[in-house]
Amino acid sequence: MPLTPSSSAAATTAPLVEDFEDRFDDEDLAPQRYHRGARVPGNAAGIGVVEVIETTCRIYFKNIVACLIGAVLLAVCAGVAVGVAMAAVLGLSSPAISDPETKRIMTYGVYVLLFALVVWLHVGFLAYMLNIARGEKSQISDLFSAGVVWVQALMLSALQAGLIAGCAFGAAELSAPILYLPGVVAALLLEPAKLVLLDRDTGVIDAVASAARLAASNILPVGALFPLGVVGLALTCFITFGIGAPIFVPFFTLLYAVTFLRVTEQRAGE
């Protein structure tokens, strides 16, 4: 008896594959979805301050071993660098160098080299913690992989130091301590440019411009989270007499990195 195709034809009239775009939202299929707050002037990325802190805590405790290892290595390297620099300065005070001007120039040279080395370590640690914030695998070599970014970050750090020193000088000359504050604020607003350099292949001027735009469009969460990181780090290190630095330095650096990812609307790995 021949088969009638009517039943099979009727079954094939309905589509076997449905249109997923009608049933699913794009963010339902995306990993690590996070709650986005209201996009308002001053908070263009819709950043939730509490959510950023909670996310930072989760990432920190999930990667606490890597965070502590990175912080300890950073502290050891910085300590060795400072020790060598101080020994070199003391060596320059010996009678073997009789010319005071030569001593002064060489001493300044030692301090400049120390400043450059500290910036190199700082940029490497930022790269290390940024990888952790993204949920990527971090390696010890990341701490020493600043590369060309180090030179650009050195220029930014010199500008930051110049702004702080200039405002401090003006505050001292005019006996107005409040004048010191603009230099500190300007230096803080320039700090995200280092993460822009690490995140994108761009120059110093473009990095500063990008950081300024990001800070201006998200001034409300940035104005809350960045000072929280700076003040929190200073207070915790002061209260613990510096002993807690290996614990708190990576946490507040991670808070800084997660804030940057939120501002640039990138997803943090959890």
PDB file of C-alpha atoms in Angstrom:
ATOM      1  CA  MET A   1       0.000   0.000   0.000  1.00  0.00           C
ATOM      2  CA  PRO A   2       1.670   3.340  -0.988  1.00  0.00           C
ATOM      3  CA  LEU A   3       2.394   5.949   1.690  1.00  0.00           C
ATOM      4  CA  THR A   4       0.426   9.172   1.531  1.00  0.00           C
ATOM      5  CA  PRO A   5       2.621  12.258   1.851  1.00  0.00           C
ATOM      6  CA  SER A   6      -0.150  14.376   3.324  1.00  0.00           C
ATOM      7  CA  SER A   7       0.814  13.797   6.966  1.00  0.00           C
ATOM      8  CA  SER A   8       4.545  14.357   6.399  1.00  0.00           C
ATOM      9  CA  ALA A   9       3.880  17.446   4.285  1.00  0.00           C
ATOM     10  CA  ALA A  10       1.722  18.889   7.035  1.00  0.00           C
ATOM     11  CA  ALA A  11       4.479  18.278   9.566  1.00  0.00           C
ATOM     12  CA  THR A  12       7.048  20.108   7.471  1.00  0.00           C
ATOM     13  CA  THR A  13       4.904  23.180   7.038  1.00  0.00           C
ATOM     14  CA  ALA A  14       5.862  24.359  10.554  1.00  0.00           C
ATOM     15  CA  PRO A  15       9.476  25.639  10.820  1.00  0.00           C
ATOM     16  CA  LEU A  16      11.843  23.273  12.552  1.00  0.00           C
ATOM     17  CA  VAL A  17      14.114  26.091  13.773  1.00  0.00           C
ATOM     18  CA  GLU A  18      12.506  29.027  15.468  1.00  0.00           C
ATOM     19  CA  ASP A  19      13.762  32.561  15.347  1.00  0.00           C
ATOM     20  CA  PHE A  20      15.854  32.872  18.518  1.00  0.00           C
ATOM     21  CA  GLU A  21      15.961  36.658  18.246  1.00  0.00           C
ATOM     22  CA  ASP A  22      12.234  36.748  18.987  1.00  0.00           C
ATOM     23  CA  ARG A  23      12.550  34.584  22.088  1.00  0.00           C
ATOM     24  CA  PHE A  24      15.832  35.625  23.696  1.00  0.00           C
ATOM     25  CA  ASP A  25      17.397  38.897  24.651  1.00  0.00           C
ATOM     26  CA  ASP A  26      21.033  39.318  23.624  1.00  0.00           C
ATOM     27  CA  GLU A  27      22.145  39.757  27.227  1.00  0.00           C
ATOM     28  CA  ASP A  28      20.433  36.472  28.212  1.00  0.00           C
ATOM     29  CA  LEU A  29      22.980  34.669  26.060  1.00  0.00           C
ATOM     30  CA  ALA A  30      25.942  36.755  27.249  1.00  0.00           C
ATOM     31  CA  PRO A  31      28.083  35.528  30.163  1.00  0.00           C
ATOM     32  CA  GLN A  32      28.473  37.377  33.463  1.00  0.00           C
ATOM     33  CA  ARG A  33      25.444  39.579  33.042  1.00  0.00           C
ATOM     34  CA  TYR A  34      25.425  42.370  35.591  1.00  0.00           C
ATOM     35  CA  HIS A  35      22.770  44.754  36.761  1.00  0.00           C
ATOM     36  CA  ARG A  36      22.990  48.074  34.984  1.00  0.00           C
ATOM     37  CA  GLY A  37      21.722  51.147  36.744  1.00  0.00           C
ATOM     38  CA  ALA A  38      19.937  54.063  35.198  1.00  0.00           C
ATOM     39  CA  ARG A  39      21.798  55.927  32.472  1.00  0.00           C
ATOM     40  CA  VAL A  40      21.627  59.522  33.638  1.00  0.00           C
ATOM     41  CA  PRO A  41      23.840  62.564  33.073  1.00  0.00           C
ATOM     42  CA  GLY A  42      26.996  61.969  35.055  1.00  0.00           C
ATOM     43  CA  ASN A  43      26.490  58.195  34.915  1.00  0.00           C
ATOM     44  CA  ALA A  44      26.393  57.411  31.197  1.00  0.00           C
ATOM     45  CA  ALA A  45      27.417  53.770  31.682  1.00  0.00           C
ATOM     46  CA  GLY A  46      24.723  53.162  34.303  1.00  0.00           C
ATOM     47  CA  ILE A  47      27.234  52.084  36.952  1.00  0.00           C
ATOM     48  CA  GLY A  48      26.017  50.923  40.344  1.00  0.00           C
ATOM     49  CA  VAL A  49      28.547  51.764  43.051  1.00  0.00           C
ATOM     50  CA  VAL A  50      27.427  48.969  45.379  1.00  0.00           C
ATOM     51  CA  GLU A  51      27.404  46.469  42.513  1.00  0.00           C
ATOM     52  CA  VAL A  52      30.989  47.376  41.570  1.00  0.00           C
ATOM     53  CA  ILE A  53      32.141  46.879  45.160  1.00  0.00           C
ATOM     54  CA  GLU A  54      30.331  43.528  45.398  1.00  0.00           C
ATOM     55  CA  THR A  55      31.815  42.393  42.084  1.00  0.00           C
ATOM     56  CA  THR A  56      35.287  43.424  43.237  1.00  0.00           C
ATOM     57  CA  CYS A  57      34.883  41.405  46.441  1.00  0.00           C
ATOM     58  CA  ARG A  58      33.791  38.294  44.521  1.00  0.00           C
ATOM     59  CA  ILE A  59      36.679  38.520  42.061  1.00  0.00           C
ATOM     60  CA  TYR A  60      39.171  39.252  44.843  1.00  0.00           C
ATOM     61  CA  PHE A  61      38.245  36.275  47.019  1.00  0.00           C
ATOM     62  CA  LYS A  62      38.036  33.990  43.998  1.00  0.00           C
ATOM     63  CA  ASN A  63      41.585  34.979  42.978  1.00  0.00           C
ATOM     64  CA  ILE A  64      42.999  35.831  46.397  1.00  0.00           C
ATOM     65  CA  VAL A  65      46.094  33.644  45.981  1.00  0.00           C
ATOM     66  CA  ALA A  66      47.062  35.307  42.698  1.00  0.00           C
ATOM     67  CA  CYS A  67      46.345  38.754  44.200  1.00  0.00           C
ATOM     68  CA  LEU A  68      48.529  38.114  47.244  1.00  0.00           C
ATOM     69  CA  ILE A  69      51.381  36.661  45.178  1.00  0.00           C
ATOM     70  CA  GLY A  70      51.373  39.670  42.884  1.00  0.00           C
ATOM     71  CA  ALA A  71      51.270  42.123  45.788  1.00  0.00           C
ATOM     72  CA  VAL A  72      54.098  40.396  47.657  1.00  0.00           C
ATOM     73  CA  LEU A  73      56.311  40.315  44.564  1.00  0.00           C
ATOM     74  CA  LEU A  74      55.527  43.978  43.929  1.00  0.00           C
ATOM     75  CA  ALA A  75      56.441  44.883  47.513  1.00  0.00           C
ATOM     76  CA  VAL A  76      59.690  42.911  47.354  1.00  0.00           C
ATOM     77  CA  CYS A  77      60.768  44.491  44.073  1.00  0.00           C
ATOM     78  CA  ALA A  78      59.836  47.994  45.239  1.00  0.00           C
ATOM     79  CA  GLY A  79      61.640  47.438  48.536  1.00  0.00           C
ATOM     80  CA  VAL A  80      64.796  46.279  46.781  1.00  0.00           C
ATOM     81  CA  ALA A  81      64.665  49.263  44.427  1.00  0.00           C
ATOM     82  CA  VAL A  82      64.266  51.746  47.287  1.00  0.00           C
ATOM     83  CA  GLY A  83      67.043  50.062  49.262  1.00  0.00           C
ATOM     84  CA  VAL A  84      69.468  50.202  46.353  1.00  0.00           C
ATOM     85  CA  ALA A  85      68.573  53.844  45.696  1.00  0.00           C
ATOM     86  CA  MET A  86      69.129  54.842  49.330  1.00  0.00           C
ATOM     87  CA  ALA A  87      72.453  53.008  49.367  1.00  0.00           C
ATOM     88  CA  ALA A  88      73.472  54.859  46.223  1.00  0.00           C
ATOM     89  CA  VAL A  89      72.515  58.219  47.752  1.00  0.00           C
ATOM     90  CA  LEU A  90      74.505  57.448  50.890  1.00  0.00           C
ATOM     91  CA  GLY A  91      77.441  56.409  48.736  1.00  0.00           C
ATOM     92  CA  LEU A  92      77.339  59.759  46.955  1.00  0.00           C
ATOM     93  CA  SER A  93      77.792  61.525  50.299  1.00  0.00           C
ATOM     94  CA  SER A  94      81.241  60.003  50.741  1.00  0.00           C
ATOM     95  CA  PRO A  95      84.319  62.267  50.588  1.00  0.00           C
ATOM     96  CA  ALA A  96      85.407  60.572  47.358  1.00  0.00           C
ATOM     97  CA  ILE A  97      83.199  63.029  45.454  1.00  0.00           C
ATOM     98  CA  SER A  98      84.279  66.505  46.492  1.00  0.00           C
ATOM     99  CA  ASP A  99      82.261  68.616  44.038  1.00  0.00           C
ATOM    100  CA  PRO A 100      78.862  69.500  45.648  1.00  0.00           C
ATOM    101  CA  GLU A 101      77.260  70.190  42.269  1.00  0.00           C
ATOM    102  CA  THR A 102      78.268  66.768  40.980  1.00  0.00           C
ATOM    103  CA  LYS A 103      76.835  65.151  44.111  1.00  0.00           C
ATOM    104  CA  ARG A 104      73.568  67.016  43.663  1.00  0.00           C
ATOM    105  CA  ILE A 105      73.200  66.042  39.982  1.00  0.00           C
ATOM    106  CA  MET A 106      74.016  62.400  40.672  1.00  0.00           C
ATOM    107  CA  THR A 107      71.599  62.306  43.607  1.00  0.00           C
ATOM    108  CA  TYR A 108      68.815  63.709  41.422  1.00  0.00           C
ATOM    109  CA  GLY A 109      69.696  61.101  38.815  1.00  0.00           C
ATOM    110  CA  VAL A 110      69.272  58.315  41.370  1.00  0.00           C
ATOM    111  CA  TYR A 111      65.850  59.646  42.363  1.00  0.00           C
ATOM    112  CA  VAL A 112      64.765  59.918  38.720  1.00  0.00           C
ATOM    113  CA  LEU A 113      65.803  56.308  38.083  1.00  0.00           C
ATOM    114  CA  LEU A 114      63.939  55.201  41.210  1.00  0.00           C
ATOM    115  CA  PHE A 115      60.823  57.074  40.077  1.00  0.00           C
ATOM    116  CA  ALA A 116      61.014  55.444  36.634  1.00  0.00           C
ATOM    117  CA  LEU A 117      61.425  51.991  38.170  1.00  0.00           C
ATOM    118  CA  VAL A 118      58.478  52.479  40.523  1.00  0.00           C
ATOM    119  CA  VAL A 119      56.284  53.562  37.584  1.00  0.00           C
ATOM    120  CA  TRP A 120      57.389  50.460  35.660  1.00  0.00           C
ATOM    121  CA  LEU A 121      56.372  48.229  38.584  1.00  0.00           C
ATOM    122  CA  HIS A 122      53.110  50.136  38.994  1.00  0.00           C
ATOM    123  CA  VAL A 123      52.135  49.698  35.332  1.00  0.00           C
ATOM    124  CA  GLY A 124      53.018  46.008  35.461  1.00  0.00           C
ATOM    125  CA  PHE A 125      50.863  45.532  38.545  1.00  0.00           C
ATOM    126  CA  LEU A 126      47.981  47.374  36.856  1.00  0.00           C
ATOM    127  CA  ALA A 127      48.246  45.005  33.871  1.00  0.00           C
ATOM    128  CA  TYR A 128      48.352  42.015  36.235  1.00  0.00           C
ATOM    129  CA  MET A 129      45.233  43.123  38.142  1.00  0.00           C
ATOM    130  CA  LEU A 130      43.402  44.138  34.963  1.00  0.00           C
ATOM    131  CA  ASN A 131      43.753  40.580  33.690  1.00  0.00           C
ATOM    132  CA  ILE A 132      42.330  39.281  36.974  1.00  0.00           C
ATOM    133  CA  ALA A 133      39.458  41.763  36.766  1.00  0.00           C
ATOM    134  CA  ARG A 134      38.618  40.488  33.278  1.00  0.00           C
ATOM    135  CA  GLY A 135      38.649  36.880  34.410  1.00  0.00           C
ATOM    136  CA  GLU A 136      41.684  36.129  32.267  1.00  0.00           C
ATOM    137  CA  LYS A 137      44.615  34.030  33.386  1.00  0.00           C
ATOM    138  CA  SER A 138      47.218  36.200  35.096  1.00  0.00           C
ATOM    139  CA  GLN A 139      50.902  35.312  35.045  1.00  0.00           C
ATOM    140  CA  ILE A 140      53.872  36.512  37.048  1.00  0.00           C
ATOM    141  CA  SER A 141      55.432  37.735  33.818  1.00  0.00           C
ATOM    142  CA  ASP A 142      52.582  40.288  33.555  1.00  0.00           C
ATOM    143  CA  LEU A 143      54.167  42.169  36.445  1.00  0.00           C
ATOM    144  CA  PHE A 144      57.228  42.861  34.322  1.00  0.00           C
ATOM    145  CA  SER A 145      55.608  43.315  30.909  1.00  0.00           C
ATOM    146  CA  ALA A 146      54.993  47.080  30.862  1.00  0.00           C
ATOM    147  CA  GLY A 147      56.933  47.486  27.603  1.00  0.00           C
ATOM    148  CA  VAL A 148      56.379  50.662  25.618  1.00  0.00           C
ATOM    149  CA  VAL A 149      53.404  51.547  27.814  1.00  0.00           C
ATOM    150  CA  TRP A 150      55.915  52.183  30.601  1.00  0.00           C
ATOM    151  CA  VAL A 151      57.443  55.133  28.744  1.00  0.00           C
ATOM    152  CA  GLN A 152      54.007  56.622  28.107  1.00  0.00           C
ATOM    153  CA  ALA A 153      52.925  56.003  31.697  1.00  0.00           C
ATOM    154  CA  LEU A 154      56.168  57.610  32.879  1.00  0.00           C
ATOM    155  CA  MET A 155      55.196  60.797  31.045  1.00  0.00           C
ATOM    156  CA  LEU A 156      51.750  60.709  32.677  1.00  0.00           C
ATOM    157  CA  SER A 157      53.243  60.096  36.116  1.00  0.00           C
ATOM    158  CA  ALA A 158      55.652  62.999  35.650  1.00  0.00           C
ATOM    159  CA  LEU A 159      52.698  65.217  34.733  1.00  0.00           C
ATOM    160  CA  GLN A 160      50.785  64.025  37.792  1.00  0.00           C
ATOM    161  CA  ALA A 161      53.751  64.672  40.062  1.00  0.00           C
ATOM    162  CA  GLY A 162      54.227  68.108  38.492  1.00  0.00           C
ATOM    163  CA  LEU A 163      50.580  69.041  39.092  1.00  0.00           C
ATOM    164  CA  ILE A 164      50.726  67.953  42.732  1.00  0.00           C
ATOM    165  CA  ALA A 165      54.071  69.653  43.336  1.00  0.00           C
ATOM    166  CA  GLY A 166      52.935  72.874  41.640  1.00  0.00           C
ATOM    167  CA  CYS A 167      49.742  73.081  43.672  1.00  0.00           C
ATOM    168  CA  ALA A 168      51.633  72.214  46.863  1.00  0.00           C
ATOM    169  CA  PHE A 169      54.119  75.003  46.168  1.00  0.00           C
ATOM    170  CA  GLY A 170      51.290  77.465  45.537  1.00  0.00           C
ATOM    171  CA  ALA A 171      49.507  76.355  48.721  1.00  0.00           C
ATOM    172  CA  ALA A 172      52.690  76.845  50.748  1.00  0.00           C
ATOM    173  CA  GLU A 173      53.499  80.240  49.232  1.00  0.00           C
ATOM    174  CA  LEU A 174      49.983  81.603  49.668  1.00  0.00           C
ATOM    175  CA  SER A 175      49.360  79.834  52.990  1.00  0.00           C
ATOM    176  CA  ALA A 176      46.203  78.337  51.517  1.00  0.00           C
ATOM    177  CA  PRO A 177      46.170  74.518  51.973  1.00  0.00           C
ATOM    178  CA  ILE A 178      42.975  74.303  49.913  1.00  0.00           C
ATOM    179  CA  LEU A 179      45.031  75.029  46.795  1.00  0.00           C
ATOM    180  CA  TYR A 180      46.690  71.629  47.199  1.00  0.00           C
ATOM    181  CA  LEU A 181      43.382  69.889  46.439  1.00  0.00           C
ATOM    182  CA  PRO A 182      43.134  70.764  42.699  1.00  0.00           C
ATOM    183  CA  GLY A 183      46.491  69.126  42.027  1.00  0.00           C
ATOM    184  CA  VAL A 184      45.422  65.915  43.747  1.00  0.00           C
ATOM    185  CA  VAL A 185      42.073  65.865  41.901  1.00  0.00           C
ATOM    186  CA  ALA A 186      43.766  66.489  38.550  1.00  0.00           C
ATOM    187  CA  ALA A 187      46.286  63.723  39.236  1.00  0.00           C
ATOM    188  CA  LEU A 188      43.470  61.288  40.088  1.00  0.00           C
ATOM    189  CA  LEU A 189      41.592  62.152  36.899  1.00  0.00           C
ATOM    190  CA  LEU A 190      44.735  61.414  34.874  1.00  0.00           C
ATOM    191  CA  GLU A 191      45.242  57.997  36.480  1.00  0.00           C
ATOM    192  CA  PRO A 192      42.661  56.142  34.308  1.00  0.00           C
ATOM    193  CA  ALA A 193      44.731  57.097  31.262  1.00  0.00           C
ATOM    194  CA  LYS A 194      47.226  54.401  32.273  1.00  0.00           C
ATOM    195  CA  LEU A 195      44.515  51.774  32.066  1.00  0.00           C
ATOM    196  CA  VAL A 196      43.480  53.203  28.700  1.00  0.00           C
ATOM    197  CA  LEU A 197      47.076  52.725  27.534  1.00  0.00           C
ATOM    198  CA  LEU A 198      46.985  49.111  28.697  1.00  0.00           C
ATOM    199  CA  ASP A 199      43.542  48.449  27.240  1.00  0.00           C
ATOM    200  CA  ARG A 200      43.958  50.122  23.849  1.00  0.00           C
ATOM    201  CA  ASP A 201      46.760  50.704  21.380  1.00  0.00           C
ATOM    202  CA  THR A 202      46.836  54.474  21.624  1.00  0.00           C
ATOM    203  CA  GLY A 203      49.161  57.369  22.381  1.00  0.00           C
ATOM    204  CA  VAL A 204      49.490  59.454  25.517  1.00  0.00           C
ATOM    205  CA  ILE A 205      47.405  62.382  24.285  1.00  0.00           C
ATOM    206  CA  ASP A 206      44.596  60.127  23.071  1.00  0.00           C
ATOM    207  CA  ALA A 207      44.713  58.190  26.350  1.00  0.00           C
ATOM    208  CA  VAL A 208      44.392  61.376  28.388  1.00  0.00           C
ATOM    209  CA  ALA A 209      41.526  62.585  26.186  1.00  0.00           C
ATOM    210  CA  SER A 210      39.735  59.221  26.486  1.00  0.00           C
ATOM    211  CA  ALA A 211      40.196  59.145  30.251  1.00  0.00           C
ATOM    212  CA  ALA A 212      38.867  62.697  30.534  1.00  0.00           C
ATOM    213  CA  ARG A 213      35.771  61.836  28.467  1.00  0.00           C
ATOM    214  CA  LEU A 214      35.119  58.686  30.499  1.00  0.00           C
ATOM    215  CA  ALA A 215      35.508  60.540  33.789  1.00  0.00           C
ATOM    216  CA  ALA A 216      33.327  63.460  32.661  1.00  0.00           C
ATOM    217  CA  SER A 217      30.473  61.266  31.400  1.00  0.00           C
ATOM    218  CA  ASN A 218      30.576  59.058  34.527  1.00  0.00           C
ATOM    219  CA  ILE A 219      31.625  61.602  37.109  1.00  0.00           C
ATOM    220  CA  LEU A 220      29.117  60.396  39.727  1.00  0.00           C
ATOM    221  CA  PRO A 221      30.358  56.789  40.131  1.00  0.00           C
ATOM    222  CA  VAL A 222      33.962  57.708  39.330  1.00  0.00           C
ATOM    223  CA  GLY A 223      33.849  60.512  41.903  1.00  0.00           C
ATOM    224  CA  ALA A 224      32.689  57.972  44.482  1.00  0.00           C
ATOM    225  CA  LEU A 225      34.780  54.898  43.618  1.00  0.00           C
ATOM    226  CA  PHE A 226      38.200  56.359  42.812  1.00  0.00           C
ATOM    227  CA  PRO A 227      38.462  58.449  46.017  1.00  0.00           C
ATOM    228  CA  LEU A 228      37.149  55.429  47.925  1.00  0.00           C
ATOM    229  CA  GLY A 229      40.008  53.377  46.535  1.00  0.00           C
ATOM    230  CA  VAL A 230      42.658  55.972  47.350  1.00  0.00           C
ATOM    231  CA  VAL A 231      41.365  56.867  50.823  1.00  0.00           C
ATOM    232  CA  GLY A 232      40.563  53.249  51.655  1.00  0.00           C
ATOM    233  CA  LEU A 233      44.043  52.109  50.711  1.00  0.00           C
ATOM    234  CA  ALA A 234      45.691  54.909  52.700  1.00  0.00           C
ATOM    235  CA  LEU A 235      43.565  54.256  55.803  1.00  0.00           C
ATOM    236  CA  THR A 236      43.952  50.486  55.792  1.00  0.00           C
ATOM    237  CA  CYS A 237      47.714  50.697  55.326  1.00  0.00           C
ATOM    238  CA  PHE A 238      47.963  53.367  58.043  1.00  0.00           C
ATOM    239  CA  ILE A 239      45.834  51.407  60.526  1.00  0.00           C
ATOM    240  CA  THR A 240      47.810  48.200  59.929  1.00  0.00           C
ATOM    241  CA  PHE A 241      51.157  50.072  59.971  1.00  0.00           C
ATOM    242  CA  GLY A 242      51.826  48.887  56.437  1.00  0.00           C
ATOM    243  CA  ILE A 243      51.615  45.205  57.349  1.00  0.00           C
ATOM    244  CA  GLY A 244      48.245  44.859  55.628  1.00  0.00           C
ATOM    245  CA  ALA A 245      49.511  46.362  52.366  1.00  0.00           C
ATOM    246  CA  PRO A 246      49.821  42.965  50.571  1.00  0.00           C
ATOM    247  CA  ILE A 247      46.134  42.377  51.361  1.00  0.00           C
ATOM    248  CA  PHE A 248      44.643  45.790  50.701  1.00  0.00           C
ATOM    249  CA  VAL A 249      46.781  47.011  47.773  1.00  0.00           C
ATOM    250  CA  PRO A 250      45.504  44.308  45.375  1.00  0.00           C
ATOM    251  CA  PHE A 251      41.911  44.753  46.569  1.00  0.00           C
ATOM    252  CA  PHE A 252      41.762  48.487  45.957  1.00  0.00           C
ATOM    253  CA  THR A 253      43.725  48.150  42.705  1.00  0.00           C
ATOM    254  CA  LEU A 254      41.154  45.555  41.637  1.00  0.00           C
ATOM    255  CA  LEU A 255      38.353  47.972  42.576  1.00  0.00           C
ATOM    256  CA  TYR A 256      40.016  50.522  40.347  1.00  0.00           C
ATOM    257  CA  ALA A 257      40.269  48.015  37.455  1.00  0.00           C
ATOM    258  CA  VAL A 258      36.650  46.834  37.792  1.00  0.00           C
ATOM    259  CA  THR A 259      35.490  50.460  37.811  1.00  0.00           C
ATOM    260  CA  PHE A 260      37.414  51.034  34.588  1.00  0.00           C
ATOM    261  CA  LEU A 261      35.790  47.992  32.980  1.00  0.00           C
ATOM    262  CA  ARG A 262      32.343  49.211  33.994  1.00  0.00           C
ATOM    263  CA  VAL A 263      33.030  52.750  32.735  1.00  0.00           C
ATOM    264  CA  THR A 264      34.148  51.367  29.368  1.00  0.00           C
ATOM    265  CA  GLU A 265      31.154  48.980  29.400  1.00  0.00           C
ATOM    266  CA  GLN A 266      33.281  45.859  29.422  1.00  0.00           C
ATOM    267  CA  ARG A 267      32.313  42.785  31.402  1.00  0.00           C
ATOM    268  CA  ALA A 268      34.300  41.819  34.461  1.00  0.00           C
ATOM    269  CA  GLY A 269      35.062  38.130  34.885  1.00  0.00           C
ATOM    270  CA  GLU A 270      33.620  36.622  38.033  1.00  0.00           C
TER     271      GLU A 270
END
